[in-house]
Short mmCIF file of C-alpha atoms in Angstrom, two decimals:
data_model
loop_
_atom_site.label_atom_id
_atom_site.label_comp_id
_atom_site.label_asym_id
_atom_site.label_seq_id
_atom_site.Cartn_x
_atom_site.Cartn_y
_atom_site.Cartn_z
CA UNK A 1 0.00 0.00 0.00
CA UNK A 2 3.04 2.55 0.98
CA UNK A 3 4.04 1.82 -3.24
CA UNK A 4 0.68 2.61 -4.20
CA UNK A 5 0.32 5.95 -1.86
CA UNK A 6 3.81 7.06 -2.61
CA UNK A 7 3.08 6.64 -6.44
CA UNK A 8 -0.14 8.72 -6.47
CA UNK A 9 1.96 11.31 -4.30
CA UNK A 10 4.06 11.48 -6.93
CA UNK A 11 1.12 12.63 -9.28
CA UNK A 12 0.50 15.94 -7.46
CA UNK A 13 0.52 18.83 -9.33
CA UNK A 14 -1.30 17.56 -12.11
CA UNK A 15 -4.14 19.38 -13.54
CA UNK A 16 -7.77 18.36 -13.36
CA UNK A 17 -9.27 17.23 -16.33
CA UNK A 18 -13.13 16.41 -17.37
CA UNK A 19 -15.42 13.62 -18.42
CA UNK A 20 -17.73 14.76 -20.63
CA UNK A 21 -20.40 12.08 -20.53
CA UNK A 22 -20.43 8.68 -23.00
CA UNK A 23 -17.67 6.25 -22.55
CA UNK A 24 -14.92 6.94 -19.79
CA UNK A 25 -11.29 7.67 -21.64
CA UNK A 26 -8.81 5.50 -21.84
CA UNK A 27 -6.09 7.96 -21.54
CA UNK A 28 -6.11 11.32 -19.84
CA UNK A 29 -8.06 12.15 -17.59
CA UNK A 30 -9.85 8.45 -16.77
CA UNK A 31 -7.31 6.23 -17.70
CA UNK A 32 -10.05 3.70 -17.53
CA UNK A 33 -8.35 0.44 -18.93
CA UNK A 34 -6.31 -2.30 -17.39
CA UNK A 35 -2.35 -2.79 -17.50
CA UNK A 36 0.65 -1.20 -16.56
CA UNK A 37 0.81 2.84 -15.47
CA UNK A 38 1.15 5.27 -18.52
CA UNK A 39 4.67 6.55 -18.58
CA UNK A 40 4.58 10.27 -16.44
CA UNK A 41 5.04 12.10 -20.02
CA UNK A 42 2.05 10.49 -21.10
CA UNK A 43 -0.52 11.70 -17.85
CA UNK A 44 -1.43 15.17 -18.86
CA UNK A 45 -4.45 15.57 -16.73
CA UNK A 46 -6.67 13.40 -14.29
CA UNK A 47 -9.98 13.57 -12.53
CA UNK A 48 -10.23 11.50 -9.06
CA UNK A 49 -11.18 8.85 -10.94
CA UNK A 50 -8.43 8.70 -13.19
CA UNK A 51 -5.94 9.11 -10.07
CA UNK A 52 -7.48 6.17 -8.19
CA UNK A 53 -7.09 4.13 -11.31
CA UNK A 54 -3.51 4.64 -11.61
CA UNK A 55 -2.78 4.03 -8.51
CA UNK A 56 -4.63 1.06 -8.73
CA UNK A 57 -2.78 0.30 -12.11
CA UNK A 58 0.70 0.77 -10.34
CA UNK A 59 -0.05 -2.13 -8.40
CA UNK A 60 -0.71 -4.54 -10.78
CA UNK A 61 -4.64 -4.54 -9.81
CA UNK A 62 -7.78 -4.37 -12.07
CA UNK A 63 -10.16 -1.61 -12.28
CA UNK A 64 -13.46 -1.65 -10.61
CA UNK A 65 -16.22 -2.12 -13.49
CA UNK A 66 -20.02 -2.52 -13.18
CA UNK A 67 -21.15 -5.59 -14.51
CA UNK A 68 -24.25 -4.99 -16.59
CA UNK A 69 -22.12 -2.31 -18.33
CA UNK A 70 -18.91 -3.55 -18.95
CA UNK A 71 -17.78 -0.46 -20.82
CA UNK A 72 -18.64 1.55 -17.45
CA UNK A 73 -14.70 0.62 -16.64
CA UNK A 74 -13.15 3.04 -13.63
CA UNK A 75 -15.67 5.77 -13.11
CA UNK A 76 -16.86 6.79 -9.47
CA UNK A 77 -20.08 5.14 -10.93
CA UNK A 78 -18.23 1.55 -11.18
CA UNK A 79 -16.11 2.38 -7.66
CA UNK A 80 -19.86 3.08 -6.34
CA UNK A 81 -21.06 -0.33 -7.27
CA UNK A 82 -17.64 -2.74 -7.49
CA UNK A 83 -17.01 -2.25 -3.79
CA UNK A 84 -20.23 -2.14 -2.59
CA UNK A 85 -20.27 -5.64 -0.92
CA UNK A 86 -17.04 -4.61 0.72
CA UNK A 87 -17.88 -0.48 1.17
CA UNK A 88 -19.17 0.88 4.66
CA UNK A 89 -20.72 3.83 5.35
CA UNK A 90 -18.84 6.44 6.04
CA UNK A 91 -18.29 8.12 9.60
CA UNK A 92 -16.46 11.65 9.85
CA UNK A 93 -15.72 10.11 13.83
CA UNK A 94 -14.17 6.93 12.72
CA UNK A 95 -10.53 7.44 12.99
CA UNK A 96 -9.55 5.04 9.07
CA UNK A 97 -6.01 3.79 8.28
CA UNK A 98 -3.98 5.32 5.65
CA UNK A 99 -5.11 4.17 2.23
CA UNK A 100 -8.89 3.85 2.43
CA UNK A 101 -10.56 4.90 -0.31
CA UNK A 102 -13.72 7.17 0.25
CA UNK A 103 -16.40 6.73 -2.16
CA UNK A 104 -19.37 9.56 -3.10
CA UNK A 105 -21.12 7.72 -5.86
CA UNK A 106 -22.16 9.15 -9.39
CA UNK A 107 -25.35 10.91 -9.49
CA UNK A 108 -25.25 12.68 -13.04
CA UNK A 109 -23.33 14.77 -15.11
CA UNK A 110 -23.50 17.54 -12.35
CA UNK A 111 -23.05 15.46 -9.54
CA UNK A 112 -19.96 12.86 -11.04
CA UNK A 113 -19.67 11.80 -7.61
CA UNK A 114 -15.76 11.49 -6.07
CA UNK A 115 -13.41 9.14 -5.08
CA UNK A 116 -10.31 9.93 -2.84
CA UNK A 117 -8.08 8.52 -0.62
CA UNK A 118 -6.81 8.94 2.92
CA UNK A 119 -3.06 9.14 3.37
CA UNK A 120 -2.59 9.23 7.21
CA UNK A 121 -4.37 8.24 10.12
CA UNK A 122 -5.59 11.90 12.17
CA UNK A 123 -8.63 10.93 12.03
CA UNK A 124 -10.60 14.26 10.70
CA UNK A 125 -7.40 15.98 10.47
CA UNK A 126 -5.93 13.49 8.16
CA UNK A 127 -5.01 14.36 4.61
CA UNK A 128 -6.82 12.98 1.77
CA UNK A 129 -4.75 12.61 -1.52
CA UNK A 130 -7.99 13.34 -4.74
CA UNK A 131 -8.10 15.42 -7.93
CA UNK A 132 -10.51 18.11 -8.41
CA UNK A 133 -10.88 22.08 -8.80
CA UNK A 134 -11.46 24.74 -6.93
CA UNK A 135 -13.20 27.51 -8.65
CA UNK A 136 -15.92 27.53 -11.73
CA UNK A 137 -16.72 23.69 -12.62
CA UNK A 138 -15.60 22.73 -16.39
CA UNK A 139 -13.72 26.05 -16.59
CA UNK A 140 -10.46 25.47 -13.76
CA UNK A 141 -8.10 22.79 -13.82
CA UNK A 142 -6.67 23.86 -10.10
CA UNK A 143 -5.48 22.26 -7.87
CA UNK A 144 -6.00 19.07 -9.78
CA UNK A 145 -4.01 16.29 -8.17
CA UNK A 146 -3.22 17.61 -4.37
CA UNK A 147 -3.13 16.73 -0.82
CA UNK A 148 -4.15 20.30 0.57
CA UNK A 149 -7.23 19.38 2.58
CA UNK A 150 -8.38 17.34 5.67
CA UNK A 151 -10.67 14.92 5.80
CA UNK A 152 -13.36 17.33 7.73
CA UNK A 153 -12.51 19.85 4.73
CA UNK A 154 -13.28 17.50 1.68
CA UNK A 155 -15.95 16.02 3.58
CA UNK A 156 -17.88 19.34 4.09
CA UNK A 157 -20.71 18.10 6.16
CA UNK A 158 -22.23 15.32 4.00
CA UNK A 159 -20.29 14.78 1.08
CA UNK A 160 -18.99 11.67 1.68
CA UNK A 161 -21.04 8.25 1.59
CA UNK A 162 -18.57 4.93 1.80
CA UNK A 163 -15.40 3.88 2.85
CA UNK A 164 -13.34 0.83 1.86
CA UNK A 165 -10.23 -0.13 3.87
CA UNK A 166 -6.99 -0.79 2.11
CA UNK A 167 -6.91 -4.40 2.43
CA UNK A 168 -10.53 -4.45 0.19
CA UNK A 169 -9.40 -2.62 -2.62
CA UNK A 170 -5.52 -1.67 -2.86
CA UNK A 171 -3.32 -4.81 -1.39
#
């Protein structure tokens, strides 16, 4: 799990980039396919979902997929429903180990739903590692890939819905 953390860490800093609707991309920003990472060069932008994939991807594991849509590969829609056996629900008391993956599932095109992952144990106070943007929706591409907030932050009262420790979805 440490080689999976420390190789989405090294991802910060890139932009945020969209999905538009239809199928997820295969490159930037979803990177919604199994097999090895993309070389660095090649990962121009990524949306949380796309981040969680590669990290995933770094590790030699598949991506989540939902299974009467197998072209719904990697999305927060598939997260939503791949790890839902194994998914509980989230509680901003619960003090989670480093590595769980939170889980707000896709809505629609407005509300794409987020994935993001804890990368120390502070309970509230603990850092999540996600991509998104701060600022006008489909217009920024800042912060993108970042580890700025805490969990309380990112959470925001609500946003939040499942967590799934590291050992059901990462080792």
């Amino acid at each position: 799990m440490i080689q999976a953390i420390k190789y989405g860490m090294n991802l910060i800093g890139t932009p945020y980039g969209y999905w538009l609707g239809g199928e997820n991309q295969e490159c930037a920003p979803m990177f919604a396919k199994n097999g090895p990472s993309p070389n660095k060069e090649e990962i121009t932008s990524l949306n949380c979902a796309g981040l969680v994939n590669l990290i995933l991807r770094s590790v030699g594991k598949e991506l989540p997929f939902v299974e009467s849509n197998d072209k719904c590969i990697g999305g927060t829609e598939a997260y939503a429903e791949y790890y839902k056996d194994k998914a509980i629900k989230f509680n901003i008391e619960t003090n989670y180990p480093s590595g769980s993956l939170l889980i707000r599932g896709f809505r629609n095109i407005d509300d794409q739903g987020h994935v993001a992952i804890i990368i120390e144990e502070k309970g509230k106070q603990s850092l999540i590692l996600q991509s998104h943007v701060d600022g006008e929706f489909f217009e920024s591409t800042t912060p993108g890939v970042n580890a700025l907030y805490t969990l309380e932050e990112s959470h925001n009262n609500g946003y939040y819905e499942f967590i799934v420790l590291p050992k059901d979805w990462v080792l």
